[in-house]
Coordinates of C-alpha atoms in Angstrom, one line a residue:
Chain L
M1471 CA 24.5 5.1 4.8
I1472 CA 22.5 4.0 7.8
E1473 CA 23.3 5.1 11.4
V1474 CA 21.2 3.8 14.2
R1475 CA 22.0 4.5 17.9
E1476 CA 20.0 3.3 20.9
L1477 CA 16.9 3.3 18.9
C1478 CA 13.7 2.7 20.9
R1479 CA 10.0 2.5 19.9
E1480 CA 7.2 2.0 22.3
F1481 CA 3.6 1.3 21.4
T1482 CA 0.6 1.6 23.7
V1483 CA -1.5 -1.5 23.7
T1484 CA -5.0 -1.4 25.2
T1485 CA -6.5 -4.7 26.5
K1486 CA -9.9 -5.3 27.8
V1487 CA -10.2 -5.8 31.5
G1488 CA -13.7 -6.5 32.6
R1489 CA -16.7 -5.1 30.8
L1490 CA -15.8 -1.5 30.3
R1491 CA -12.4 -1.0 31.8
R1492 CA -9.4 -1.0 29.5
A1493 CA -5.8 -1.4 30.6
R1494 CA -3.1 0.4 28.8
T1495 CA 0.3 -1.1 28.7
K1496 CA 3.5 0.1 27.0
V1497 CA 5.2 -2.4 24.7
R1498 CA 8.7 -1.9 23.5
A1499 CA 8.8 -3.1 20.0
V1500 CA 12.3 -1.9 19.5
D1501 CA 14.6 -1.6 22.5
S1502 CA 17.9 0.2 22.2
V1503 CA 19.0 -1.0 18.8
S1504 CA 22.3 0.2 17.4
F1505 CA 24.0 -0.7 14.1
D1506 CA 25.6 0.9 11.2
V1507 CA 25.4 0.1 7.5
A1508 CA 28.2 1.5 5.3
A1509 CA 27.5 2.5 1.7
G1510 CA 27.7 -0.5 -0.6
E1511 CA 27.1 -3.1 2.1
A1512 CA 24.4 -5.8 1.9
V1513 CA 23.0 -6.5 5.3
G1514 CA 20.4 -9.1 6.3
Y1515 CA 18.1 -8.1 9.1
V1516 CA 16.5 -11.2 10.5
G1517 CA 14.4 -12.2 13.5
P1518 CA 11.2 -14.1 14.3
N1519 CA 7.8 -12.6 13.8
G1520 CA 7.2 -9.7 16.1
A1521 CA 10.9 -9.2 16.7
G1522 CA 10.8 -5.5 15.7
K1523 CA 12.1 -5.8 12.1
S1524 CA 9.3 -4.0 10.4
T1525 CA 9.1 -1.4 13.1
T1526 CA 12.8 -0.7 12.5
I1527 CA 12.3 -0.5 8.8
K1528 CA 9.4 2.0 9.3
M1529 CA 11.7 4.2 11.4
L1530 CA 14.4 4.0 8.8
T1531 CA 12.0 5.1 6.1
G1532 CA 10.5 7.9 8.2
I1533 CA 6.9 6.5 8.5
L1534 CA 7.4 6.0 12.2
V1535 CA 9.0 8.4 14.6
P1536 CA 11.3 6.8 17.2
T1537 CA 10.3 7.1 20.8
S1538 CA 14.0 7.8 21.6
G1539 CA 17.3 7.3 20.0
H1540 CA 19.1 8.5 16.9
V1541 CA 18.5 7.5 13.2
R1542 CA 20.3 8.9 10.1
V1543 CA 19.7 7.5 6.7
A1544 CA 21.7 8.9 3.8
G1545 CA 22.7 11.7 6.2
V1546 CA 19.1 12.9 7.1
D1547 CA 16.7 12.3 9.9
P1548 CA 14.0 10.1 8.1
S1549 CA 10.9 11.3 10.0
R1550 CA 11.8 15.0 9.4
A1551 CA 12.7 14.6 5.8
R1552 CA 10.4 11.8 4.7
R1553 CA 9.7 13.2 1.2
D1554 CA 13.3 14.1 0.5
L1555 CA 14.5 10.7 1.7
A1556 CA 11.8 8.9 -0.4
R1557 CA 13.5 10.3 -3.5
R1558 CA 16.9 9.0 -2.5
I1559 CA 16.1 5.5 -1.2
G1560 CA 14.0 2.7 -2.6
V1561 CA 11.6 0.5 -0.6
A1562 CA 9.9 -2.7 -1.7
F1563 CA 7.5 -4.5 0.6
G1564 CA 6.9 -8.2 -0.2
Q1565 CA 3.4 -8.0 1.2
R1566 CA 2.3 -4.6 -0.1
S1567 CA 2.1 -3.3 -3.6
Q1568 CA 3.2 0.1 -4.9
L1569 CA 1.9 -0.6 -8.4
W1570 CA -1.5 0.5 -9.8
W1571 CA -3.6 -2.6 -9.6
D1572 CA -5.8 -2.0 -12.7
L1573 CA -3.2 -0.5 -15.0
P1574 CA -0.6 -2.2 -17.2
L1575 CA 2.7 -2.5 -15.4
R1576 CA 4.3 0.0 -17.8
D1577 CA 1.8 2.7 -16.7
S1578 CA 2.8 2.3 -13.1
F1579 CA 6.4 2.9 -14.1
D1580 CA 5.4 6.0 -16.0
L1581 CA 3.4 7.3 -13.1
L1582 CA 6.3 6.8 -10.7
R1583 CA 8.6 8.7 -13.1
S1584 CA 6.3 11.7 -12.7
I1585 CA 5.8 11.3 -9.0
Y1586 CA 9.6 11.0 -8.4
R1587 CA 10.4 13.6 -11.1
V1588 CA 12.9 11.4 -12.8
D1589 CA 14.6 12.6 -15.9
A1590 CA 13.1 10.9 -19.0
R1591 CA 16.4 9.6 -20.2
D1592 CA 17.6 8.2 -16.8
H1593 CA 14.2 6.6 -16.4
A1594 CA 14.3 5.0 -19.8
R1595 CA 17.8 3.7 -19.2
R1596 CA 17.1 2.2 -15.8
L1597 CA 13.8 0.7 -17.0
A1598 CA 15.6 -0.9 -20.0
E1599 CA 18.1 -2.5 -17.6
C1600 CA 15.5 -3.9 -15.3
V1601 CA 13.4 -5.1 -18.2
E1602 CA 16.4 -7.0 -19.5
L1603 CA 17.8 -8.3 -16.2
L1604 CA 14.5 -9.2 -14.6
D1605 CA 13.0 -10.3 -17.9
L1606 CA 9.9 -8.1 -17.7
S1607 CA 9.3 -7.7 -21.5
G1608 CA 6.7 -10.5 -21.6
F1609 CA 4.2 -8.8 -19.2
L1610 CA 5.0 -5.0 -19.3
D1611 CA 1.7 -4.3 -21.0
R1612 CA -0.4 -6.6 -18.8
P1613 CA -2.5 -5.1 -15.9
V1614 CA -0.8 -5.7 -12.6
R1615 CA -3.8 -7.6 -11.2
Q1616 CA -3.2 -10.3 -13.9
L1617 CA 0.4 -10.8 -13.0
S1618 CA 1.7 -13.8 -11.1
L1619 CA 3.3 -13.2 -7.7
G1620 CA 6.8 -13.7 -9.1
Q1621 CA 6.1 -11.3 -12.0
R1622 CA 4.6 -8.7 -9.7
M1623 CA 7.5 -8.9 -7.3
R1624 CA 9.9 -8.3 -10.1
G1625 CA 7.8 -5.3 -11.0
E1626 CA 7.9 -4.1 -7.4
V1627 CA 11.7 -4.2 -7.3
T1628 CA 11.9 -2.4 -10.6
A1629 CA 9.5 0.3 -9.2
A1630 CA 11.7 0.8 -6.2
L1631 CA 14.8 1.3 -8.4
L1632 CA 13.6 3.6 -11.2
H1633 CA 14.6 6.8 -9.3
G1634 CA 18.1 5.4 -8.9
P1635 CA 18.2 5.0 -5.1
E1636 CA 21.5 4.8 -3.2
L1637 CA 19.9 2.4 -0.7
L1638 CA 17.3 -0.3 -1.4
V1639 CA 15.3 -1.5 1.6
L1640 CA 13.5 -4.8 1.0
D1641 CA 10.9 -6.1 3.5
E1642 CA 10.6 -9.8 2.8
P1643 CA 11.2 -9.6 -0.9
T1644 CA 11.0 -13.3 -1.6
I1645 CA 7.9 -14.2 0.5
G1646 CA 5.7 -16.6 -1.3
L1647 CA 7.9 -16.9 -4.4
D1648 CA 8.7 -20.3 -6.0
L1649 CA 12.3 -21.4 -6.0
E1650 CA 13.1 -20.2 -9.5
S1651 CA 11.6 -16.8 -9.0
K1652 CA 13.5 -16.5 -5.7
E1653 CA 16.7 -17.4 -7.4
R1654 CA 16.2 -15.0 -10.2
L1655 CA 15.5 -12.1 -7.9
R1656 CA 18.5 -12.9 -5.6
E1657 CA 20.8 -13.0 -8.6
F1658 CA 19.5 -9.6 -9.7
L1659 CA 19.9 -8.1 -6.2
A1660 CA 23.4 -9.6 -5.8
D1661 CA 24.4 -8.0 -9.1
L1662 CA 22.9 -4.7 -8.2
N1663 CA 24.9 -4.6 -5.0
A1664 CA 28.1 -5.8 -6.5
Q1665 CA 28.1 -3.9 -9.7
R1666 CA 26.1 -0.8 -9.0
G1667 CA 27.2 -0.4 -5.4
T1668 CA 23.6 0.0 -4.2
T1669 CA 23.4 -0.6 -0.5
L1670 CA 20.9 -3.3 0.4
L1671 CA 19.1 -3.9 3.7
L1672 CA 16.7 -6.8 3.7
T1673 CA 14.5 -8.4 6.2
T1674 CA 13.5 -12.0 5.5
H1675 CA 12.5 -15.3 7.0
D1676 CA 14.2 -17.2 4.2
L1677 CA 17.7 -17.7 5.3
D1678 CA 18.8 -18.7 1.9
D1679 CA 18.3 -15.1 0.9
I1680 CA 20.9 -14.2 3.5
E1681 CA 23.3 -16.9 2.5
R1682 CA 23.1 -15.8 -1.1
L1683 CA 23.0 -12.0 -0.7
C1684 CA 24.3 -10.8 2.6
P1685 CA 27.8 -11.1 3.9
R1686 CA 26.6 -9.6 7.1
L1687 CA 23.7 -10.4 9.3
V1688 CA 22.0 -8.5 12.1
V1689 CA 19.8 -10.7 14.2
I1690 CA 17.1 -9.2 16.3
D1691 CA 14.6 -10.6 18.8
R1692 CA 12.2 -9.0 21.1
G1693 CA 13.4 -5.6 20.1
T1694 CA 17.1 -6.1 20.9
V1695 CA 20.1 -7.0 18.7
L1696 CA 21.3 -10.5 19.5
A1697 CA 24.1 -10.7 17.1
D1698 CA 25.8 -8.6 14.4
G1699 CA 28.5 -9.9 12.1
P1700 CA 29.5 -12.0 9.2
L1701 CA 27.5 -15.2 8.7
E1702 CA 30.7 -17.4 9.0
A1703 CA 31.7 -15.9 12.3
L1704 CA 28.3 -16.3 13.7
R1705 CA 28.2 -19.9 12.6
A1706 CA 31.5 -20.7 14.3
E1707 CA 30.6 -18.8 17.4
V1708 CA 27.1 -20.1 18.0
V1709 CA 27.3 -23.7 16.7
P1710 CA 30.7 -25.1 17.7
E1711 CA 29.6 -28.6 16.8
R1712 CA 29.8 -30.4 13.5
V1713 CA 28.1 -33.7 12.6
L1714 CA 29.9 -36.6 10.9
V1715 CA 27.5 -39.0 9.2
V1716 CA 29.0 -42.4 8.5
D1717 CA 27.5 -45.3 6.6
L1718 CA 29.1 -48.5 7.6
E1719 CA 29.5 -51.8 5.7
K1720 CA 27.9 -53.8 8.6
P1721 CA 25.6 -52.7 11.4
S1722 CA 27.5 -52.0 14.5
E1723 CA 27.2 -50.9 18.1
P1724 CA 27.2 -47.1 18.6
L1725 CA 30.8 -45.9 18.0
T1726 CA 31.4 -44.3 21.4
G1727 CA 34.6 -43.4 23.1
I1728 CA 36.1 -41.3 20.3
R1729 CA 37.8 -38.2 21.7
G1730 CA 35.9 -35.0 21.1
V1731 CA 32.6 -36.7 20.1
V1732 CA 29.8 -35.5 22.4
D1733 CA 26.9 -37.4 21.0
V1734 CA 26.2 -40.5 18.9
R1735 CA 22.9 -41.2 17.3
I1736 CA 22.3 -44.4 15.3
E1737 CA 20.0 -45.2 12.4
L1738 CA 19.0 -48.3 10.5
G1739 CA 20.1 -50.5 13.4
G1740 CA 23.6 -49.1 13.5
L1741 CA 24.2 -49.0 9.8
R1742 CA 24.2 -45.2 9.7
Q1743 CA 25.7 -43.3 12.6
H1744 CA 25.6 -39.5 13.4
L1745 CA 28.6 -38.4 15.4
T1746 CA 28.4 -34.9 16.9
F1747 CA 31.9 -33.5 17.7
R1748 CA 33.2 -30.2 18.9
K1749 CA 35.2 -28.3 16.4
D1750 CA 37.4 -26.7 19.0
E1751 CA 38.4 -30.0 20.6
T1752 CA 39.1 -32.2 17.6
T1753 CA 39.1 -32.2 13.8
A1754 CA 37.0 -34.0 11.3
A1755 CA 40.1 -35.9 10.1
A1756 CA 40.8 -37.2 13.6
V1757 CA 37.2 -38.4 14.1
I1758 CA 37.2 -40.0 10.7
A1759 CA 40.5 -41.9 11.4
A1760 CA 39.1 -43.0 14.7
V1761 CA 35.9 -44.3 13.1
A1762 CA 37.8 -46.1 10.4
A1763 CA 39.8 -47.9 13.1
Q1764 CA 36.7 -49.2 14.7
A1765 CA 34.6 -50.2 11.7
D1766 CA 34.5 -50.6 7.9
V1767 CA 33.3 -47.3 6.4
H1768 CA 31.2 -47.3 3.3
D1769 CA 30.6 -43.6 2.9
L1770 CA 30.8 -40.4 5.0
V1771 CA 29.8 -36.8 5.0
V1772 CA 30.5 -33.8 7.4
E1773 CA 27.5 -31.6 7.8
E1774 CA 27.9 -27.9 8.2
P1775 CA 25.2 -26.4 10.5
E1776 CA 22.3 -24.9 8.5
I1777 CA 21.8 -21.2 8.8
D1778 CA 18.4 -21.9 10.3
D1779 CA 20.2 -23.7 13.0
V1780 CA 22.5 -20.8 13.7
V1781 CA 19.6 -18.4 14.0
R1782 CA 17.5 -20.8 16.1
R1783 CA 20.4 -21.2 18.5
L1784 CA 20.8 -17.4 18.7
Y1785 CA 17.1 -17.0 19.6
A1786 CA 17.4 -19.8 22.1
R1787 CA 20.5 -18.3 23.7
R1788 CA 18.7 -15.4 25.4
Chain H
M531 CA 2.2 19.5 -11.0
R532 CA 2.9 17.2 -13.9
A533 CA 2.6 14.2 -11.6
Y534 CA -0.9 15.2 -10.7
V535 CA -1.9 15.7 -14.4
H536 CA -0.4 12.3 -15.0
L537 CA -2.4 10.8 -12.1
A538 CA -5.6 12.3 -13.5
L539 CA -4.9 10.6 -16.8
A540 CA -4.2 7.3 -15.0
G541 CA -7.5 7.7 -13.1
F542 CA -9.3 8.1 -16.4
R543 CA -7.7 4.9 -17.8
R544 CA -8.2 2.9 -14.6
Y545 CA -12.0 3.4 -14.7
S546 CA -12.2 2.9 -18.4
T547 CA -11.1 -0.7 -17.9
Y548 CA -14.3 -1.6 -16.1
R549 CA -16.7 -1.5 -19.0
Q550 CA -19.2 -4.1 -17.7
A551 CA -19.5 -2.3 -14.3
M552 CA -20.1 0.9 -16.2
F553 CA -22.9 -0.6 -18.3
A554 CA -24.5 -2.2 -15.2
G555 CA -24.4 1.1 -13.4
L556 CA -25.7 3.0 -16.3
T557 CA -28.6 0.6 -16.8
A558 CA -29.6 1.0 -13.1
N559 CA -29.4 4.8 -13.4
V560 CA -31.7 4.7 -16.4
V561 CA -34.3 2.4 -14.9
F562 CA -34.4 4.5 -11.8
G563 CA -34.6 7.6 -14.0
M564 CA -37.8 6.2 -15.6
L565 CA -39.4 5.5 -12.3
R566 CA -38.6 8.9 -10.9
T567 CA -39.8 10.6 -14.0
A568 CA -43.1 8.8 -13.8
V569 CA -43.6 9.7 -10.2
L570 CA -42.5 13.3 -10.4
V571 CA -44.3 14.1 -13.6
A572 CA -47.5 12.7 -12.1
A573 CA -47.0 15.0 -9.2
V574 CA -46.4 18.2 -11.1
G575 CA -48.3 17.4 -14.3
A576 CA -51.5 19.2 -13.4
A577 CA -50.0 22.4 -12.0
P578 CA -46.4 23.4 -11.3
V579 CA -45.2 22.7 -7.8
A580 CA -42.5 25.0 -6.2
G581 CA -41.5 26.3 -9.6
Y582 CA -41.2 22.8 -11.2
D583 CA -43.3 22.1 -14.3
A584 CA -43.2 18.8 -16.2
A585 CA -40.1 19.9 -18.4
S586 CA -38.1 21.1 -15.5
A587 CA -39.0 18.0 -13.4
V588 CA -37.8 15.8 -16.2
T589 CA -34.6 17.8 -16.5
Y590 CA -34.1 17.6 -12.8
V591 CA -34.5 13.8 -12.7
W592 CA -32.2 13.0 -15.6
L593 CA -29.5 15.5 -14.7
G594 CA -29.6 14.1 -11.2
Q595 CA -29.3 10.5 -12.4
G596 CA -26.2 11.5 -14.4
L597 CA -24.6 13.7 -11.7
L598 CA -24.9 11.1 -9.0
A599 CA -22.4 8.9 -10.8
F600 CA -20.2 11.8 -11.8
V601 CA -19.7 13.2 -8.3
V602 CA -20.1 9.8 -6.6
L603 CA -22.7 10.1 -4.0
W604 CA -22.1 6.8 -2.3
G605 CA -19.2 6.4 0.1
E606 CA -16.6 4.6 -2.0
S607 CA -14.0 2.9 0.1
Q608 CA -10.7 2.7 -1.8
L609 CA -8.6 4.7 0.6
S610 CA -10.5 3.1 3.6
E611 CA -9.5 -0.3 2.4
R612 CA -5.9 0.7 2.0
I613 CA -5.9 2.1 5.6
R614 CA -7.5 -1.1 6.9
T615 CA -5.0 -3.4 5.2
G616 CA -2.0 -1.1 6.0
D617 CA -1.2 -0.6 2.3
V618 CA -1.6 3.1 3.1
V619 CA 2.0 3.0 4.3
V620 CA 3.1 2.9 0.7
D621 CA 0.9 6.0 -0.1
L622 CA 2.2 7.9 2.9
Y623 CA 5.8 7.1 1.9
R624 CA 5.6 8.6 -1.6
P625 CA 6.9 12.1 -2.3
W626 CA 3.5 13.5 -3.0
H627 CA 0.6 15.1 -1.3
L628 CA -1.8 12.2 -0.7
Q629 CA -5.0 14.2 -0.8
A630 CA -4.0 16.1 -3.9
A631 CA -3.0 12.8 -5.6
L632 CA -6.3 11.2 -4.8
L633 CA -8.2 14.3 -6.0
A634 CA -6.3 14.2 -9.3
E635 CA -7.2 10.5 -9.7
D636 CA -10.8 11.3 -8.9
V637 CA -10.9 14.1 -11.5
G638 CA -9.7 11.6 -14.1
R639 CA -12.3 9.1 -13.0
A640 CA -15.0 11.8 -13.2
A641 CA -13.9 12.9 -16.7
Y642 CA -14.6 9.3 -17.8
A643 CA -17.8 9.2 -15.9
A644 CA -18.9 12.5 -17.6
V645 CA -18.8 10.8 -20.9
V646 CA -20.3 7.4 -20.0
R647 CA -22.4 8.1 -17.0
L648 CA -23.5 11.8 -17.2
V649 CA -24.2 12.3 -20.9
P650 CA -26.3 9.2 -21.6
P651 CA -29.0 9.7 -19.0
V652 CA -29.3 13.4 -20.0
A653 CA -29.6 12.3 -23.6
I654 CA -32.3 9.9 -22.8
G655 CA -34.2 12.5 -20.8
A656 CA -33.9 15.0 -23.7
L657 CA -34.8 12.5 -26.4
F658 CA -37.9 10.9 -24.9
F659 CA -39.3 13.5 -22.5
P660 CA -40.0 17.2 -22.5
F661 CA -36.7 18.7 -21.6
R662 CA -35.6 22.2 -20.6
W663 CA -32.3 23.3 -22.2
P664 CA -30.5 26.3 -20.7
E665 CA -29.4 29.5 -22.4
P666 CA -26.0 29.2 -24.1
H667 CA -24.3 31.4 -21.4
T668 CA -25.4 28.9 -18.7
W669 CA -23.4 26.0 -20.2
P670 CA -19.9 27.1 -18.9
L671 CA -21.5 28.0 -15.5
F672 CA -23.0 24.5 -15.3
A673 CA -19.6 22.9 -16.2
V674 CA -17.9 24.9 -13.4
S675 CA -20.7 24.0 -11.0
A676 CA -20.5 20.3 -11.8
V677 CA -16.7 20.3 -11.3
L678 CA -17.1 22.2 -7.9
A679 CA -19.7 19.6 -6.9
L680 CA -17.2 16.9 -7.7
V681 CA -14.5 18.5 -5.6
I682 CA -16.9 18.9 -2.7
S683 CA -18.0 15.3 -3.0
F684 CA -14.4 14.2 -3.2
G685 CA -13.5 16.2 -0.1
M686 CA -16.4 14.7 1.9
R687 CA -15.6 11.1 0.8
F688 CA -11.9 11.7 1.7
I689 CA -12.8 12.7 5.2
L690 CA -15.2 9.7 5.5
N691 CA -12.4 7.4 4.4
C692 CA -9.9 9.0 6.7
T693 CA -12.1 8.0 9.7
T694 CA -10.8 4.5 9.2
F695 CA -7.5 5.7 10.8
W696 CA -9.4 5.9 14.1
L697 CA -12.4 3.5 13.6
L698 CA -10.5 0.8 11.8
D699 CA -13.7 0.0 9.9
S700 CA -15.6 2.9 8.4
R701 CA -18.5 0.9 7.0
G702 CA -21.0 2.2 9.5
V703 CA -20.1 5.8 8.8
R704 CA -20.2 5.2 5.0
N705 CA -23.5 3.5 5.2
M706 CA -24.9 6.4 7.1
Y707 CA -23.6 8.8 4.5
E708 CA -25.0 6.7 1.7
V709 CA -28.5 6.5 3.2
S710 CA -28.7 10.2 4.1
S711 CA -26.8 11.9 1.2
G712 CA -29.5 11.1 -1.4
L713 CA -32.1 13.0 0.5
L714 CA -29.9 15.7 1.9
C715 CA -28.4 16.7 -1.4
G716 CA -31.7 16.9 -3.2
L717 CA -31.4 13.8 -5.4
I718 CA -34.6 12.1 -4.2
V719 CA -36.9 15.1 -4.1
P720 CA -36.1 18.6 -5.1
L721 CA -35.1 20.6 -2.0
A722 CA -37.7 23.2 -3.2
F723 CA -40.4 20.7 -2.2
M724 CA -39.3 20.7 1.4
P725 CA -40.7 22.9 4.1
E726 CA -38.9 26.2 4.5
W727 CA -37.1 25.4 7.8
A728 CA -35.7 22.2 6.3
R729 CA -34.5 24.1 3.2
D730 CA -32.8 26.7 5.4
V731 CA -31.0 24.0 7.4
L732 CA -29.9 22.0 4.4
W733 CA -28.6 24.9 2.4
A734 CA -26.3 25.7 5.4
T735 CA -24.6 22.3 4.8
P736 CA -22.4 21.2 1.9
F737 CA -24.9 18.5 0.8
P738 CA -27.1 20.5 -1.6
Y739 CA -24.0 21.7 -3.4
L740 CA -23.4 18.2 -4.6
I741 CA -26.6 17.7 -6.7
Q742 CA -29.2 20.4 -6.2
A743 CA -26.8 23.3 -6.9
P744 CA -25.6 22.2 -10.3
I745 CA -29.2 21.3 -11.3
D746 CA -30.4 24.8 -10.2
V747 CA -27.6 26.4 -12.3
F748 CA -28.7 24.3 -15.3
L749 CA -32.4 25.1 -14.8
E750 CA -31.5 28.8 -14.2
Q751 CA -33.3 28.8 -10.9
G752 CA -31.9 31.3 -8.5
P753 CA -28.8 33.4 -8.7
Q754 CA -26.2 31.3 -10.5
W755 CA -23.1 33.3 -9.5
T756 CA -24.0 33.1 -5.8
V757 CA -24.4 29.4 -6.0
L758 CA -21.0 29.0 -7.7
A759 CA -19.4 31.2 -5.0
L760 CA -21.0 29.1 -2.2
Q761 CA -19.8 25.9 -4.0
A762 CA -16.3 27.3 -4.2
F763 CA -16.5 28.2 -0.5
W764 CA -17.6 24.6 0.5
A765 CA -14.9 23.1 -1.8
V766 CA -12.2 25.0 0.1
V767 CA -13.8 24.2 3.5
V768 CA -14.0 20.4 2.9
L769 CA -10.6 20.2 1.3
A770 CA -9.0 22.1 4.1
A771 CA -10.8 20.0 6.7
G772 CA -9.7 16.8 4.9
N773 CA -6.1 18.1 4.9
L774 CA -6.3 18.7 8.6
V775 CA -7.8 15.3 9.2
L776 CA -5.1 13.7 7.1
S777 CA -2.3 15.4 8.9
R778 CA -3.8 14.4 12.3
A779 CA -4.1 10.8 10.9
V780 CA -0.5 10.8 9.7
R781 CA 0.6 12.2 13.1
K782 CA -1.3 9.4 14.8
V783 CA 0.2 6.7 12.5
V784 CA 3.7 8.2 12.5
V785 CA 4.0 9.3 16.1
Q786 CA 1.7 6.9 18.0
G787 CA 2.2 4.1 15.6
G788 CA -1.5 3.6 14.6

């Protein structure tokens, strides 16, 4: 569905030097990025601000021409066939609206039907589905400017889907939404991907989106791909440590000297202890047994690394 | 094509939601109309000046007050704002011709303005002052002239807005347009009052075709068909220029990354 090879994009930035002189420097926003997305996949495209995410998205949708490299989306070169491509893929920007601000939500959908030349019956069927699954019926006749952010975002996603796209590109779809709205949107997108087979590519800063929606993750920073693979594999590769948190019956000295434990941190004067161990050198069971031999354990829990942690370490690794 | 008809209807509906703004604008138009009538009638009351007697002066004033909101003489900034905030990305991405889409919307807006902003001032002029109605055959010519004036005005505003792609803030350009257009297009004083050299210069620009031309057609001053032909010429010129500016802007955004 998406084929990206050695993709580069440079921008010329002018900075003021002295009173009148300006220096022009070339900045590589995207530097030799390659990845593929197969039809039906759901891929998260993550990276810190300024990493080149939006620039990539713009090149995928044809609103930006690559400086060099090769892009194919749904079999076509996006910048040459922008209008054609627009009919075949859906794009929703979390921070930009494609709805008509002063008109009722329903009118925007009708207008989009004319602009995308969608068959009336297909349009009605897709709209009915979105209305039901995203629960739009309560505000279909309300002007867009009066909608809450969560309602508007549901409208945006619907607007991107009414022409039945094979690929849905979402640029920070859950930005600013409350937990419930996020969850509802994620559920809908997960269903869309699983049942309809619509390919999803989403950029986000909310790593819960990834955890919930995307079996695969492409991490980008400063224009280059840092990692590409299933979330689980990245987790194991990047963060080989696990943390065992034990609550003891009585305060105790730090429980050092256990094989495979690389760090011990104590809390509450030794009543709670955090033991960091390497997964490749020992097992949680062995560490727990060793702790139980040294002290009376009241409670314990093994912490998996948070996805934030995984990504942070990836960024730090460069 | 159907999409553009649909967009025109949407333009009509969009503007019909702002009733208070419409009333405020209309009130201002009417108050200024009164002032201008008083001044101009005082000037031409004794003896006609440059072909204007009291009745044609009144007609000129109230028609102008109506037309200025119909064609939109000020530099509205909708597209400019979208360029400034980057929302224009959404517009560029759609499978439509952006200039045609905005023109369609503006035609819809103008249709609404014709009913609520053009007719009422003309009605006030006709009811309370001596007014000059045209011959029946002039009505369709006036309608065509007004529509062509709208298209020229749209074309000029479109170019004005597109300058934001380069300037990032087109307020200066728009202010200049606002300050000058009223005088240049013959809204403030009839162009016939101006010295001959100024008239010659102005009629070589698109400005008089926004206001003075449709008024002249209505008042049956000068050759109507020639005026219409020149309006059509300017409409084509400004739309073509706008299209060129837009494609340069898109190139700049798409290739250079704006």
